[in-house]
Amino acid sequence: MAEPRGVEGRVCIVTGAARGIGRAIGEALLDEGACVCFADLDGARVANVAEENRERTGGAAIAAAVDVRDRAQVRAMIGRTVEAFGRLDVMFNNAGINKPMNFLDVTEENWHLIMDVNGLGCLIGIQEAARQMIAQGGGGKIVNTASIASRQGFDNVAPYCASKWAVVSLTQSAARDLARHDITVTGFAPGVVDTEMWEQVDRDLMEIGAAERPGQAMEEFSAEILKGRVARPSDITGTTTFLASRASDYMTGQIVMIDGGMTLV
Ligand SMILES: NC(=O)c1ccc[n+]([C@@H]2O[C@H](COP(=O)([O-])OP(=O)(O)OC[C@H]3O[C@@H](n4cnc5c(N)ncnc54)[C@H](O)[C@@H]3O)[C@@H](O)[C@H]2O)c1
């Protein structure tokens, strides 16, 4: 009989899973029979997400409160997952933040905040997941959330773009280092996805005078999308489940664009 190539029985962690893209990634994995740890800074909200999903599917969903910038908390999240499900097969480093500022006004504080969550958080997540995978043996997969902002610099979100370019280079560096352990490291790059992140971006852009009304930024960013509309989180999950599955075993060091044809790179 052929080896199973899906995600059934695979143990996965998804960070930033209290809402938006991360929640959808976790739910899609659970629907395909994976065991999922939903992890987020918002511990109360992510606990509800896991509970709702256990009720919805009867599946193996747990929650972990984690700040991805804090190595001890990331280790505890992995420990909790291994305690519940026996191992870790797939790590999604998905948690991310944005805080727009006009380019000339960007402060050190803004830079450090965004680079710490999106860049350092990704590095720590890769390292700690890999340590667990190496210790248990049998390889594994690490999947990082990049962005169209990993391919182009945009003016009001310079640190965010820098942090998402960092995700690409961390993916490549880690892929080179971890291949000898049969650990693959890939990423995916969404374009404009309709999530709560955009509500915050709207508020910030209006505050700095770069937008006049809610929804304007999303409209302007979306004008060039060949598919003619912004993405829903469910547009992303076919690819993320594939990247978590054995069907993608021969891919590593790559970033898959999922932007409806917005950037063509
Ligand atoms: N929405 C988009 O258009 C878009 C496009 C490209 C890339 N992305 C990326 O996709 C990922 C998810 O975005 P989203 O739109 O679902 O955002 P979102 O703001 O809706 O959700 C992000 C989640 O991450 C959590 N989080 C923030 N800081 C954290 C930390 N330090 N530790 C742990 N969790 C933390 C938040 O609590 C939140 O639940 C992010 O990396 C984002 O940069 C989003």
mmCIF file of C-alpha atoms and ligand atoms in Angstrom:
data_model
loop_
_atom_site.group_PDB
_atom_site.id
_atom_site.type_symbol
_atom_site.label_atom_id
_atom_site.label_comp_id
_atom_site.label_asym_id
_atom_site.label_seq_id
_atom_site.Cartn_x
_atom_site.Cartn_y
_atom_site.Cartn_z
ATOM 1 C CA MET A 1 0.000 0.000 0.000
ATOM 2 C CA ALA A 2 1.208 3.536 -0.777
ATOM 3 C CA GLU A 3 2.488 5.653 2.135
ATOM 4 C CA PRO A 4 -0.115 8.172 3.375
ATOM 5 C CA ARG A 5 0.757 11.628 2.024
ATOM 6 C CA GLY A 6 -1.741 13.854 3.851
ATOM 7 C CA VAL A 7 -1.697 15.397 7.324
ATOM 8 C CA GLU A 8 -3.781 12.802 9.144
ATOM 9 C CA GLY A 9 -2.260 12.124 12.559
ATOM 10 C CA ARG A 10 0.447 14.769 12.064
ATOM 11 C CA VAL A 11 1.102 16.910 15.135
ATOM 12 C CA CYS A 12 1.063 20.615 14.254
ATOM 13 C CA ILE A 13 1.493 23.905 16.102
ATOM 14 C CA VAL A 14 0.130 27.134 14.620
ATOM 15 C CA THR A 15 1.088 30.459 16.223
ATOM 16 C CA GLY A 16 -1.116 33.522 15.838
ATOM 17 C CA ALA A 17 -4.056 31.111 15.773
ATOM 18 C CA ALA A 18 -6.606 33.033 17.853
ATOM 19 C CA ARG A 19 -8.001 34.605 14.678
ATOM 20 C CA GLY A 20 -7.455 35.351 10.995
ATOM 21 C CA ILE A 21 -5.070 33.319 8.874
ATOM 22 C CA GLY A 22 -3.616 31.299 11.770
ATOM 23 C CA ARG A 23 -7.003 30.153 12.984
ATOM 24 C CA ALA A 24 -7.956 29.097 9.451
ATOM 25 C CA ILE A 25 -4.669 27.188 9.019
ATOM 26 C CA GLY A 26 -5.293 25.265 12.246
ATOM 27 C CA GLU A 27 -8.928 24.517 11.439
ATOM 28 C CA ALA A 28 -8.079 23.241 7.958
ATOM 29 C CA LEU A 29 -5.420 20.917 9.424
ATOM 30 C CA LEU A 30 -7.851 19.653 12.041
ATOM 31 C CA ASP A 31 -10.462 19.001 9.352
ATOM 32 C CA GLU A 32 -7.939 16.730 7.607
ATOM 33 C CA GLY A 33 -7.293 14.725 10.793
ATOM 34 C CA ALA A 34 -4.178 16.453 12.163
ATOM 35 C CA CYS A 35 -3.613 17.085 15.890
ATOM 36 C CA VAL A 36 -3.379 20.854 16.361
ATOM 37 C CA CYS A 37 -2.061 23.171 19.058
ATOM 38 C CA PHE A 38 -3.619 26.609 18.489
ATOM 39 C CA ALA A 39 -1.174 29.104 20.057
ATOM 40 C CA ASP A 40 -1.453 32.859 20.532
ATOM 41 C CA LEU A 41 -0.530 35.833 22.690
ATOM 42 C CA ASP A 42 -4.260 36.179 23.416
ATOM 43 C CA GLY A 43 -4.515 33.116 25.655
ATOM 44 C CA ALA A 44 -8.218 33.474 26.472
ATOM 45 C CA ARG A 45 -9.299 33.865 22.867
ATOM 46 C CA VAL A 46 -7.168 30.991 21.599
ATOM 47 C CA ALA A 47 -8.476 28.703 24.369
ATOM 48 C CA ASN A 48 -12.001 29.405 23.064
ATOM 49 C CA VAL A 49 -10.879 28.660 19.508
ATOM 50 C CA ALA A 50 -9.516 25.256 20.554
ATOM 51 C CA GLU A 51 -12.639 24.459 22.556
ATOM 52 C CA GLU A 52 -14.981 25.468 19.713
ATOM 53 C CA ASN A 53 -12.968 23.266 17.378
ATOM 54 C CA ARG A 54 -13.077 20.272 19.699
ATOM 55 C CA GLU A 55 -16.861 20.657 19.821
ATOM 56 C CA ARG A 56 -17.102 21.189 16.054
ATOM 57 C CA THR A 57 -14.952 18.267 14.978
ATOM 58 C CA GLY A 58 -14.409 16.014 17.986
ATOM 59 C CA GLY A 59 -10.790 16.329 16.889
ATOM 60 C CA ALA A 60 -7.489 16.713 18.709
ATOM 61 C CA ALA A 61 -7.233 20.456 19.413
ATOM 62 C CA ILE A 62 -5.411 22.082 22.311
ATOM 63 C CA ALA A 63 -4.479 25.686 23.039
ATOM 64 C CA ALA A 64 -1.332 27.387 24.312
ATOM 65 C CA ALA A 65 -0.793 30.982 25.400
ATOM 66 C CA VAL A 66 2.537 32.117 23.982
ATOM 67 C CA ASP A 67 4.513 35.233 23.212
ATOM 68 C CA VAL A 68 6.645 34.149 20.255
ATOM 69 C CA ARG A 69 9.350 36.636 21.294
ATOM 70 C CA ASP A 70 9.982 34.701 24.506
ATOM 71 C CA ARG A 71 12.068 31.547 24.108
ATOM 72 C CA ALA A 72 10.941 30.028 27.414
ATOM 73 C CA GLN A 73 7.294 30.434 26.445
ATOM 74 C CA VAL A 74 7.918 28.924 23.014
ATOM 75 C CA ARG A 75 9.623 25.933 24.653
ATOM 76 C CA ALA A 76 6.685 25.554 27.044
ATOM 77 C CA MET A 77 4.230 25.612 24.090
ATOM 78 C CA ILE A 78 6.195 22.853 22.342
ATOM 79 C CA GLY A 79 6.452 20.878 25.600
ATOM 80 C CA ARG A 80 2.696 21.098 26.110
ATOM 81 C CA THR A 81 2.076 19.870 22.553
ATOM 82 C CA VAL A 82 4.482 16.943 22.925
ATOM 83 C CA GLU A 83 2.913 16.055 26.263
ATOM 84 C CA ALA A 84 -0.551 15.989 24.661
ATOM 85 C CA PHE A 85 0.262 14.321 21.317
ATOM 86 C CA GLY A 86 3.649 12.612 21.754
ATOM 87 C CA ARG A 87 5.736 14.552 19.201
ATOM 88 C CA LEU A 88 5.887 17.598 16.907
ATOM 89 C CA ASP A 89 5.759 17.146 13.135
ATOM 90 C CA VAL A 90 4.882 20.589 11.771
ATOM 91 C CA MET A 91 5.477 24.082 13.128
ATOM 92 C CA PHE A 92 3.721 27.122 11.608
ATOM 93 C CA ASN A 93 5.455 30.374 12.590
ATOM 94 C CA ASN A 94 2.505 32.554 11.668
ATOM 95 C CA ALA A 95 2.121 35.160 14.446
ATOM 96 C CA GLY A 96 2.759 38.637 13.104
ATOM 97 C CA ILE A 97 1.996 42.285 13.677
ATOM 98 C CA ASN A 98 2.026 45.522 11.743
ATOM 99 C CA LYS A 99 2.014 49.139 12.925
ATOM 100 C CA PRO A 100 2.155 51.582 10.005
ATOM 101 C CA MET A 101 4.162 54.790 10.290
ATOM 102 C CA ASN A 102 5.148 57.283 7.614
ATOM 103 C CA PHE A 103 8.624 56.335 6.397
ATOM 104 C CA LEU A 104 10.423 59.407 7.781
ATOM 105 C CA ASP A 105 8.688 59.042 11.151
ATOM 106 C CA VAL A 106 9.601 55.401 11.807
ATOM 107 C CA THR A 107 11.046 55.147 15.315
ATOM 108 C CA GLU A 108 13.414 52.696 16.918
ATOM 109 C CA GLU A 109 10.508 51.560 19.089
ATOM 110 C CA ASN A 110 8.349 50.785 16.040
ATOM 111 C CA TRP A 111 11.251 48.956 14.360
ATOM 112 C CA HIS A 112 12.043 46.812 17.419
ATOM 113 C CA LEU A 113 8.404 45.961 18.119
ATOM 114 C CA ILE A 114 7.768 44.670 14.615
ATOM 115 C CA MET A 115 11.156 43.026 14.073
ATOM 116 C CA ASP A 116 10.890 41.265 17.432
ATOM 117 C CA VAL A 117 7.536 39.630 16.739
ATOM 118 C CA ASN A 118 7.876 38.970 13.003
ATOM 119 C CA GLY A 119 11.640 38.379 12.743
ATOM 120 C CA LEU A 120 12.990 37.208 16.098
ATOM 121 C CA GLY A 121 9.741 35.314 16.800
ATOM 122 C CA CYS A 122 10.221 33.403 13.554
ATOM 123 C CA LEU A 123 13.887 32.627 14.373
ATOM 124 C CA ILE A 124 13.048 31.336 17.868
ATOM 125 C CA GLY A 125 10.118 29.321 16.524
ATOM 126 C CA ILE A 126 12.300 27.654 13.894
ATOM 127 C CA GLN A 127 15.093 26.922 16.379
ATOM 128 C CA GLU A 128 12.937 25.457 19.128
ATOM 129 C CA ALA A 129 10.766 23.398 16.774
ATOM 130 C CA ALA A 130 13.904 22.054 15.094
ATOM 131 C CA ARG A 131 15.469 21.114 18.446
ATOM 132 C CA GLN A 132 12.368 19.066 19.277
ATOM 133 C CA MET A 133 12.275 17.436 15.824
ATOM 134 C CA ILE A 134 15.972 16.543 15.975
ATOM 135 C CA ALA A 135 15.593 15.075 19.479
ATOM 136 C CA GLN A 136 12.607 12.915 18.539
ATOM 137 C CA GLY A 137 14.005 11.892 15.109
ATOM 138 C CA GLY A 138 12.133 11.345 11.853
ATOM 139 C CA GLY A 139 12.410 14.847 10.376
ATOM 140 C CA GLY A 140 9.704 17.467 10.298
ATOM 141 C CA LYS A 141 8.373 20.560 8.595
ATOM 142 C CA ILE A 142 8.550 24.220 9.484
ATOM 143 C CA VAL A 143 6.334 26.687 7.609
ATOM 144 C CA ASN A 144 6.739 30.454 7.978
ATOM 145 C CA THR A 145 4.260 33.203 7.096
ATOM 146 C CA ALA A 146 5.867 35.717 4.749
ATOM 147 C CA SER A 147 3.942 38.331 2.711
ATOM 148 C CA ILE A 148 3.868 40.318 -0.507
ATOM 149 C CA ALA A 149 5.820 42.702 1.754
ATOM 150 C CA SER A 150 8.614 40.092 1.562
ATOM 151 C CA ARG A 151 8.955 40.899 -2.131
ATOM 152 C CA GLN A 152 8.327 44.653 -2.339
ATOM 153 C CA GLY A 153 8.929 47.549 0.039
ATOM 154 C CA PHE A 154 5.836 49.669 0.755
ATOM 155 C CA ASP A 155 6.203 53.224 2.065
ATOM 156 C CA ASN A 156 4.043 53.341 5.227
ATOM 157 C CA VAL A 157 5.098 49.949 6.567
ATOM 158 C CA ALA A 158 8.891 49.840 6.154
ATOM 159 C CA PRO A 159 9.737 47.818 9.310
ATOM 160 C CA TYR A 160 6.959 45.353 8.464
ATOM 161 C CA CYS A 161 8.443 44.839 4.992
ATOM 162 C CA ALA A 162 11.947 44.444 6.454
ATOM 163 C CA SER A 163 10.625 41.905 8.952
ATOM 164 C CA LYS A 164 8.896 39.900 6.228
ATOM 165 C CA TRP A 165 12.032 39.918 4.038
ATOM 166 C CA ALA A 166 13.741 38.561 7.163
ATOM 167 C CA VAL A 167 11.228 35.698 7.201
ATOM 168 C CA VAL A 168 12.324 34.764 3.674
ATOM 169 C CA SER A 169 16.023 34.761 4.499
ATOM 170 C CA LEU A 170 15.461 32.852 7.757
ATOM 171 C CA THR A 171 13.520 30.277 5.737
ATOM 172 C CA GLN A 172 16.458 29.887 3.357
ATOM 173 C CA SER A 173 19.139 29.782 6.084
ATOM 174 C CA ALA A 174 17.197 27.267 8.138
ATOM 175 C CA ALA A 175 16.446 25.113 5.096
ATOM 176 C CA ARG A 176 20.182 24.873 4.392
ATOM 177 C CA ASP A 177 21.051 24.071 7.996
ATOM 178 C CA LEU A 178 18.261 21.619 8.791
ATOM 179 C CA ALA A 179 18.175 19.546 5.586
ATOM 180 C CA ARG A 180 20.654 17.071 7.124
ATOM 181 C CA HIS A 181 18.027 16.330 9.795
ATOM 182 C CA ASP A 182 15.319 15.799 7.147
ATOM 183 C CA ILE A 183 13.582 18.967 8.329
ATOM 184 C CA THR A 184 12.148 21.094 5.525
ATOM 185 C CA VAL A 185 11.593 24.826 5.933
ATOM 186 C CA THR A 186 9.189 26.611 3.616
ATOM 187 C CA GLY A 187 6.945 29.643 3.677
ATOM 188 C CA PHE A 188 3.960 31.176 1.985
ATOM 189 C CA ALA A 189 3.298 34.795 1.093
ATOM 190 C CA PRO A 190 -0.286 36.058 1.243
ATOM 191 C CA GLY A 191 -1.296 39.251 -0.538
ATOM 192 C CA VAL A 192 -4.266 41.105 0.965
ATOM 193 C CA VAL A 193 -6.303 38.853 3.256
ATOM 194 C CA ASP A 194 -9.455 40.164 4.904
ATOM 195 C CA THR A 195 -8.643 39.776 8.620
ATOM 196 C CA GLU A 196 -8.773 41.899 11.775
ATOM 197 C CA MET A 197 -5.176 42.961 11.068
ATOM 198 C CA TRP A 198 -6.564 45.364 8.454
ATOM 199 C CA GLU A 199 -8.875 47.055 10.974
ATOM 200 C CA GLN A 200 -5.830 47.958 13.036
ATOM 201 C CA VAL A 201 -3.889 49.024 9.941
ATOM 202 C CA ASP A 202 -6.846 51.272 8.955
ATOM 203 C CA ARG A 203 -6.871 52.939 12.368
ATOM 204 C CA ASP A 204 -3.092 53.477 12.285
ATOM 205 C CA LEU A 205 -3.107 54.882 8.731
ATOM 206 C CA MET A 206 -5.881 57.328 9.598
ATOM 207 C CA GLU A 207 -3.961 58.373 12.701
ATOM 208 C CA ILE A 208 -0.837 59.213 10.659
ATOM 209 C CA GLY A 209 -2.877 60.970 7.959
ATOM 210 C CA ALA A 210 -2.196 58.354 5.276
ATOM 211 C CA ALA A 211 -5.867 57.329 4.910
ATOM 212 C CA GLU A 212 -9.158 59.147 5.287
ATOM 213 C CA ARG A 213 -11.601 56.323 5.940
ATOM 214 C CA PRO A 214 -11.745 52.657 6.995
ATOM 215 C CA GLY A 215 -11.305 50.275 4.083
ATOM 216 C CA GLN A 216 -9.347 52.769 1.949
ATOM 217 C CA ALA A 217 -5.992 51.068 2.474
ATOM 218 C CA MET A 218 -7.316 47.642 1.560
ATOM 219 C CA GLU A 219 -8.944 49.070 -1.575
ATOM 220 C CA GLU A 220 -5.745 50.819 -2.655
ATOM 221 C CA PHE A 221 -3.544 47.783 -1.987
ATOM 222 C CA SER A 222 -5.998 45.567 -3.856
ATOM 223 C CA ALA A 223 -6.353 47.500 -7.091
ATOM 224 C CA GLU A 224 -3.767 45.370 -8.904
ATOM 225 C CA ILE A 225 -5.017 41.914 -7.889
ATOM 226 C CA LEU A 226 -5.525 39.857 -11.065
ATOM 227 C CA LYS A 227 -8.133 37.684 -9.362
ATOM 228 C CA GLY A 228 -10.190 40.861 -8.836
ATOM 229 C CA ARG A 229 -10.789 40.516 -5.097
ATOM 230 C CA VAL A 230 -8.980 40.297 -1.780
ATOM 231 C CA ALA A 231 -8.373 36.882 -0.208
ATOM 232 C CA ARG A 232 -10.347 35.201 2.517
ATOM 233 C CA PRO A 233 -8.360 33.083 5.006
ATOM 234 C CA SER A 234 -9.898 30.012 3.315
ATOM 235 C CA ASP A 235 -8.047 30.976 0.107
ATOM 236 C CA ILE A 236 -4.776 30.354 1.933
ATOM 237 C CA THR A 237 -5.422 27.006 3.573
ATOM 238 C CA GLY A 238 -5.223 24.710 0.547
ATOM 239 C CA THR A 239 -1.569 25.707 0.236
ATOM 240 C CA THR A 240 -0.798 25.620 3.964
ATOM 241 C CA THR A 241 -2.246 22.118 4.376
ATOM 242 C CA PHE A 242 -0.183 21.024 1.361
ATOM 243 C CA LEU A 243 2.969 22.520 2.924
ATOM 244 C CA ALA A 244 2.239 20.592 6.140
ATOM 245 C CA SER A 245 1.669 17.331 4.286
ATOM 246 C CA ARG A 246 4.032 14.672 3.046
ATOM 247 C CA ALA A 247 3.010 15.612 -0.500
ATOM 248 C CA SER A 248 5.385 18.604 -0.228
ATOM 249 C CA ASP A 249 8.327 16.604 1.149
ATOM 250 C CA TYR A 250 10.657 17.510 -1.723
ATOM 251 C CA MET A 251 10.188 21.281 -1.260
ATOM 252 C CA THR A 252 12.472 23.265 1.008
ATOM 253 C CA GLY A 253 13.786 26.832 1.186
ATOM 254 C CA GLN A 254 10.892 28.091 -0.957
ATOM 255 C CA ILE A 255 8.218 30.731 -0.466
ATOM 256 C CA VAL A 256 4.898 30.158 -2.233
ATOM 257 C CA MET A 257 3.058 33.341 -3.267
ATOM 258 C CA ILE A 258 -0.716 33.255 -2.604
ATOM 259 C CA ASP A 259 -1.679 36.772 -3.647
ATOM 260 C CA GLY A 260 -4.207 36.363 -6.432
ATOM 261 C CA GLY A 261 -1.610 37.525 -8.946
ATOM 262 C CA MET A 262 -0.752 40.802 -7.254
ATOM 263 C CA THR A 263 3.052 40.877 -7.438
ATOM 264 C CA LEU A 264 4.104 38.271 -10.056
ATOM 265 C CA VAL A 265 7.503 37.519 -8.501
HETATM 266 N N1 LIG B 1 -3.951 39.837 6.508
HETATM 267 C C1 LIG B 1 -3.133 40.046 5.501
HETATM 268 O O1 LIG B 1 -3.478 40.718 4.520
HETATM 269 C C2 LIG B 1 -1.738 39.457 5.516
HETATM 270 C C3 LIG B 1 -1.003 39.507 4.334
HETATM 271 C C4 LIG B 1 0.278 38.966 4.318
HETATM 272 C C5 LIG B 1 0.792 38.369 5.445
HETATM 273 N N2 LIG B 1 0.055 38.343 6.584
HETATM 274 C C6 LIG B 1 0.672 37.699 7.744
HETATM 275 O O2 LIG B 1 -0.131 36.599 8.136
HETATM 276 C C7 LIG B 1 0.000 36.381 9.541
HETATM 277 C C8 LIG B 1 -1.381 36.377 10.185
HETATM 278 O O3 LIG B 1 -2.009 37.605 9.865
HETATM 279 P P1 LIG B 1 -3.555 37.897 10.145
HETATM 280 O O4 LIG B 1 -4.013 38.771 9.062
HETATM 281 O O5 LIG B 1 -4.272 36.649 10.462
HETATM 282 O O6 LIG B 1 -3.385 38.826 11.444
HETATM 283 P P2 LIG B 1 -4.283 39.028 12.733
HETATM 284 O O7 LIG B 1 -3.817 40.315 13.323
HETATM 285 O O8 LIG B 1 -5.723 38.871 12.434
HETATM 286 O O9 LIG B 1 -3.820 37.808 13.678
HETATM 287 C C9 LIG B 1 -2.527 37.754 14.199
HETATM 288 C C10 LIG B 1 -2.543 36.965 15.483
HETATM 289 O O10 LIG B 1 -1.183 36.927 15.980
HETATM 290 C C11 LIG B 1 -1.227 37.103 17.380
HETATM 291 N N3 LIG B 1 0.046 37.650 17.868
HETATM 292 C C12 LIG B 1 0.514 38.921 17.746
HETATM 293 N N4 LIG B 1 1.688 39.058 18.395
HETATM 294 C C13 LIG B 1 1.985 37.843 18.926
HETATM 295 C C14 LIG B 1 3.052 37.359 19.719
HETATM 296 N N5 LIG B 1 4.055 38.162 20.103
HETATM 297 N N6 LIG B 1 3.045 36.059 20.095
HETATM 298 C C15 LIG B 1 2.020 35.248 19.726
HETATM 299 N N7 LIG B 1 0.959 35.655 18.991
HETATM 300 C C16 LIG B 1 0.947 36.944 18.592
HETATM 301 C C17 LIG B 1 -2.375 38.061 17.620
HETATM 302 O O11 LIG B 1 -2.858 37.982 18.952
HETATM 303 C C18 LIG B 1 -3.396 37.593 16.583
HETATM 304 O O12 LIG B 1 -4.294 36.635 17.103
HETATM 305 C C19 LIG B 1 0.913 37.504 10.055
HETATM 306 O O13 LIG B 1 2.248 37.025 10.099
HETATM 307 C C20 LIG B 1 0.776 38.559 8.973
HETATM 308 O O14 LIG B 1 1.909 39.411 8.940
HETATM 309 C C21 LIG B 1 -1.191 38.860 6.647
#
